[in-house]
Coordinates of C-alpha atoms in Angstrom, one line a residue:
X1 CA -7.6 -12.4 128.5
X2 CA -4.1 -13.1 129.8
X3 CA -2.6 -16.8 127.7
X4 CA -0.5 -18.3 130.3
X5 CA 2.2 -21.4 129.8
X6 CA 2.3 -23.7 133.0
X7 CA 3.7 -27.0 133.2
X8 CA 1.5 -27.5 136.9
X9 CA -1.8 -28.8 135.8
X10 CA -3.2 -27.8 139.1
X11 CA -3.2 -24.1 138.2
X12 CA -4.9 -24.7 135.0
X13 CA -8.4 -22.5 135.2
X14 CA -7.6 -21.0 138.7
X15 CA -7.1 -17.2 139.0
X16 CA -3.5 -16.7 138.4
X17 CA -2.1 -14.5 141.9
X18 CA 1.4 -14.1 141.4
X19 CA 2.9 -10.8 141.1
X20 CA 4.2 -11.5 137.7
X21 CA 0.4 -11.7 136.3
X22 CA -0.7 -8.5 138.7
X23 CA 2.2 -6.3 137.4
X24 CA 1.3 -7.6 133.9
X25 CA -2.1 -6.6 133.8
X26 CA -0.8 -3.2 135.2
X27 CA 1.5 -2.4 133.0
X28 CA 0.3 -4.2 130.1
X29 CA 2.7 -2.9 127.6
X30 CA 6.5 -2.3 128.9
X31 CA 9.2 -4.3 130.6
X32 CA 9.8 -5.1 133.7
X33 CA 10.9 -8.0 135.9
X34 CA 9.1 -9.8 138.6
X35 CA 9.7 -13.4 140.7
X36 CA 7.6 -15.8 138.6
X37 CA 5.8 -18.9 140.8
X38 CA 8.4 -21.4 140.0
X39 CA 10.6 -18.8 142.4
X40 CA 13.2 -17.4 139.4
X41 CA 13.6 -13.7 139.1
X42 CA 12.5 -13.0 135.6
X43 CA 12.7 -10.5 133.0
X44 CA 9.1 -9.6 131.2
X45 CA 8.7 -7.7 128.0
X46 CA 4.5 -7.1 127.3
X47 CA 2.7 -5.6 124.7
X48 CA -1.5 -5.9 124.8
X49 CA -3.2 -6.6 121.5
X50 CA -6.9 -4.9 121.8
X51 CA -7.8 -6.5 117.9
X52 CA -7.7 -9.7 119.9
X53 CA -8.5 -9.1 123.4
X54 CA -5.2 -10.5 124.5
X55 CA -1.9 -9.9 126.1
X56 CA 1.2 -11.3 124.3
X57 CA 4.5 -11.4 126.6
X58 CA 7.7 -12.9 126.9
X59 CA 9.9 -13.8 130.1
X60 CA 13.6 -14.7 130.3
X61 CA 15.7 -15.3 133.4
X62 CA 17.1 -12.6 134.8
X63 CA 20.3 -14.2 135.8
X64 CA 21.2 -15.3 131.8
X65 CA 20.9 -11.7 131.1
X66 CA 22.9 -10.6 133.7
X67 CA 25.1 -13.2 133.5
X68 CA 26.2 -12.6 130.0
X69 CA 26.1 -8.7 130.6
X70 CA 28.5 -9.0 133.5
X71 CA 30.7 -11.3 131.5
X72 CA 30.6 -9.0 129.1
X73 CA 31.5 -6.1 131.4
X74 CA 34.2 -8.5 133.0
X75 CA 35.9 -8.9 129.8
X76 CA 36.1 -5.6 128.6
X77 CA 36.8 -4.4 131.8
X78 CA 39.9 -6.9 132.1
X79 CA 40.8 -6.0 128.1
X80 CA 40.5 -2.6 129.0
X81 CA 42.8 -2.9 132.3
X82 CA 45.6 -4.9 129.3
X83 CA 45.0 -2.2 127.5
X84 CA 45.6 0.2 130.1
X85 CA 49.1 -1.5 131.2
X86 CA 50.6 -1.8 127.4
X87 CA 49.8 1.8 127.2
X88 CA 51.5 3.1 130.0
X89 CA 54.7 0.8 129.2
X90 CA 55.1 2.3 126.1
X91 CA 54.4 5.6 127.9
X92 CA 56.9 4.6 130.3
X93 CA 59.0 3.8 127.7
X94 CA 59.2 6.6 125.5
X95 CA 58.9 8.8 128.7
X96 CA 62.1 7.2 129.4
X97 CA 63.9 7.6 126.4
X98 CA 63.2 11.5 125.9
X99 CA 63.4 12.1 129.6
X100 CA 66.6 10.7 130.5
X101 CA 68.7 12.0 127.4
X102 CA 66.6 15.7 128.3
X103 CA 68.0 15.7 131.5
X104 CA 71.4 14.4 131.0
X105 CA 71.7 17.9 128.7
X106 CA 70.2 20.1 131.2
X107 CA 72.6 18.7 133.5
X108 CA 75.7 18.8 131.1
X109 CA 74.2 23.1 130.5
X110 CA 74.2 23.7 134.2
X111 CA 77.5 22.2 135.1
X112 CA 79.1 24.2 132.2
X113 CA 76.9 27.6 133.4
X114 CA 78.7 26.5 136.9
X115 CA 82.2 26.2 135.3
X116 CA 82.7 22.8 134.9
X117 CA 83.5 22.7 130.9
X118 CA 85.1 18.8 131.0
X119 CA 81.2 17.6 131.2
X120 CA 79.5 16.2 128.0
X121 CA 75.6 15.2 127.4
X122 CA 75.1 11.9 126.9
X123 CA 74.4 10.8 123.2
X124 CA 71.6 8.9 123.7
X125 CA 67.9 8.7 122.7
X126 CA 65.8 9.3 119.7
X127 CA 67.4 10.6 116.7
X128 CA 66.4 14.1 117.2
X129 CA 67.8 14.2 120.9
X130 CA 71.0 12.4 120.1
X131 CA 71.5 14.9 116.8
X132 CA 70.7 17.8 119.7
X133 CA 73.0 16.5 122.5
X134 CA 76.1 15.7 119.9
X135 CA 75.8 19.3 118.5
X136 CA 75.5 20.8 122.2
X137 CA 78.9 18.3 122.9
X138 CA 80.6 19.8 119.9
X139 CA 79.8 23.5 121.2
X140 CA 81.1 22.9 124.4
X141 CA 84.4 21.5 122.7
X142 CA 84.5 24.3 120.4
X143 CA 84.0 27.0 122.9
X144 CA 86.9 24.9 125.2
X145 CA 89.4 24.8 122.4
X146 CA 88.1 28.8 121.5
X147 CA 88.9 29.8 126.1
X148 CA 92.4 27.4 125.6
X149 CA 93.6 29.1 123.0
X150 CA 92.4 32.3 124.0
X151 CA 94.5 31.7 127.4
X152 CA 97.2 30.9 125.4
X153 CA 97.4 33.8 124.0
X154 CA 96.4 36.1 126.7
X155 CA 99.4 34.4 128.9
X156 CA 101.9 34.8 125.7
X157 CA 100.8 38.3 125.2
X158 CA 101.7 38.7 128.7
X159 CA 105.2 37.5 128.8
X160 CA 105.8 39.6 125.3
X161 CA 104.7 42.8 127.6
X162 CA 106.4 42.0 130.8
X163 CA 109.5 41.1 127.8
X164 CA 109.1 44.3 126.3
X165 CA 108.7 46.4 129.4
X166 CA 112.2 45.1 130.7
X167 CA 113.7 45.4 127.4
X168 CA 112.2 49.1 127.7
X169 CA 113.9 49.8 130.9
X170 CA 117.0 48.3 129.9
X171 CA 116.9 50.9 127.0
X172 CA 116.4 53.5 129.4
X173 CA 118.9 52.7 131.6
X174 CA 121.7 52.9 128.9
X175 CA 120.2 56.0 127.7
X176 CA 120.4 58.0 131.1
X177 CA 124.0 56.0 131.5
X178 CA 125.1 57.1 127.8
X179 CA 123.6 60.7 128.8
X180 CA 125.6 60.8 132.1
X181 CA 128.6 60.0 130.2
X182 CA 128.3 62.8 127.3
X183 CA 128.1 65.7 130.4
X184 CA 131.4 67.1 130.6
X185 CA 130.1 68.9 134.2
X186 CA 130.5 65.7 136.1
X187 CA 133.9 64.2 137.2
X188 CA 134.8 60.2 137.4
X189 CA 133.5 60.3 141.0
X190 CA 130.2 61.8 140.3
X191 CA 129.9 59.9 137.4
X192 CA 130.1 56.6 138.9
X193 CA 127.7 57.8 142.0
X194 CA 125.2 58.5 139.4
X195 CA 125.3 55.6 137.5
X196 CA 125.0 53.1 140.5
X197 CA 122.2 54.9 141.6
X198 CA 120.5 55.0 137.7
X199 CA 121.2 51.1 137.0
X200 CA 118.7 49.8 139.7
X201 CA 115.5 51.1 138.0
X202 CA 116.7 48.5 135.4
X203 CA 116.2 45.5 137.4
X204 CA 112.9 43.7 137.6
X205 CA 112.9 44.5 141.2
X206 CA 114.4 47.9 141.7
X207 CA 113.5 48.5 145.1
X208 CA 115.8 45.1 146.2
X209 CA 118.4 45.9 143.7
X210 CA 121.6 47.4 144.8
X211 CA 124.7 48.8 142.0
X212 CA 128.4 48.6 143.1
X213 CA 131.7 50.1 141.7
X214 CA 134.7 49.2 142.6
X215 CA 137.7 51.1 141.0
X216 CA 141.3 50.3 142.5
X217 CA 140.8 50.8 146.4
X218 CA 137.8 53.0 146.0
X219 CA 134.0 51.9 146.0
X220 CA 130.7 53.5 144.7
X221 CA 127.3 52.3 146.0
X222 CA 126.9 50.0 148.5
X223 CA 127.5 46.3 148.9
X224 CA 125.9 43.3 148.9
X225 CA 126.5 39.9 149.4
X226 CA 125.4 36.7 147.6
X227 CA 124.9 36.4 143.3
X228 CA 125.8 39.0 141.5
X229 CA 126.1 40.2 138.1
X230 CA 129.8 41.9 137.1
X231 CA 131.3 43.4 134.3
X232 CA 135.2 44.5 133.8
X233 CA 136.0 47.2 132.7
X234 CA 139.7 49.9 132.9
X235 CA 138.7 52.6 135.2
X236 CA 140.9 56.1 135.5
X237 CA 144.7 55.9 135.3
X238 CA 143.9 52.1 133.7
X239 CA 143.3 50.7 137.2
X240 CA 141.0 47.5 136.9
X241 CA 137.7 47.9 137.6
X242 CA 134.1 46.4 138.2
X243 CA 130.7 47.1 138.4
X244 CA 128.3 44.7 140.0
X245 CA 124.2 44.6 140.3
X246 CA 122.7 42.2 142.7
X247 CA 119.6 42.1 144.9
X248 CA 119.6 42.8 148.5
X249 CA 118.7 39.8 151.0

């Protein structure tokens, strides 16, 4: 016995041949959906009852349920697609903030590696990276002031050497020149031809350097023109004399 509700009168006591009542007394308990005789595609839930000989069922429009299930789905799908853009902003976001103060520093590290130690990283960021880049700036600065004053000091030490390397053969100079005059073998001419030829090797450039004395008419070395540096002094027989050191154009 299959109960049926129909508003058509006509139908009342006929043999019901829509496919809604075959595929009910088919299946007789389960769901399924079928296009009832009023022409709407309907959902049916039925379940027999054998104590009374009967089959109990219930039929709602399709399209309601669908309706509201694709509403549903529309709304979490658009919720979901909000969702989806905040997240990647504040992805974006924070992406941005690390990124950029990351790569200013590994910039600033490979312009310093390359010699370029005027570059600093830029303090900015979250706290961690701007604590990171200010102590990476404050290495770099330290390590500049640490290569400045190290070239200081290598260009000081170098003028106290080249210093002290003249003053050296200055001293050897007027040691050979005080030696040449303690040896009682040499005469006043021989003298004098070894000391212009010893005071050269005094001069910062001894291969240009040329000595000259000049005692009355006579002359010892050769002679150059343009600045020179002279001394006076009473040669033999208290005749003036001169001696003279310049560099050869």
């Amino acid at each position: 016995t299959l109960i049926w509700h129909n508003q058509n009168a006509d139908d009342i006591g006929s043999r019901l041949q829509d496919e809604a009542a075959r595929r009910m007394l088919e299946i007789r308990n389960g769901l399924f959906d079928a296009v009832t005789p009023d022409g709407l595609q309907r959902d049916f839930a039925v379940n027999a009852l054998p104590e009374f000989g009967i089959l109990s069922f219930v039929a709602i429009p399709s399209k309601g349920i669908h309706e509201a299930a694709r509403r549903d789905a529309l709304r979490l799908i658009s919720m979901s697609a909000v969702l989806m853009v905040v997240l990647l902003t504040i992805v974006a976001y924070i992406t941005r903030r690390i990124v950029r103060p990351l790569h200013s520093l590994s910039t600033a590290a490979h312009a310093i590696k390359a010699g370029n130690a005027s570059i600093r990283a830029s303090v900015t960021g979250p706290r961690e990276i701007t604590t990171l880049a200010a102590a990476f700036n404050a290495m770099v600065h330290a390590r500049q002031e640490a290569d400045e004053s190290l070239r200081r000091q290598t260009d000081e030490l170098r003028t106290a050497q080249y210093a002290l390397n003249q003053r050296m053969k200055e001293l050897a100079c007027l040691y050979d020149v005080s030696n040449l005059c303690e040896r009682s073998d040499l005469d006043i001419d021989a003298l004098f031809e070894a000391v212009v030829s010893r005071l050269p090797a005094a001069m910062r450039y001894p291969d240009l350097a040329v000595a000259t004395i000049r005692c009355g008419e006579r002359q010892f070395g050769e002679h150059t023109d343009g600045s020179r540096l002279c001394a006076q002094f009473i040669g033999r027989n208290s005749q003036a004399a001169s001696i003279c050191i310049a560099y050869a154009k």
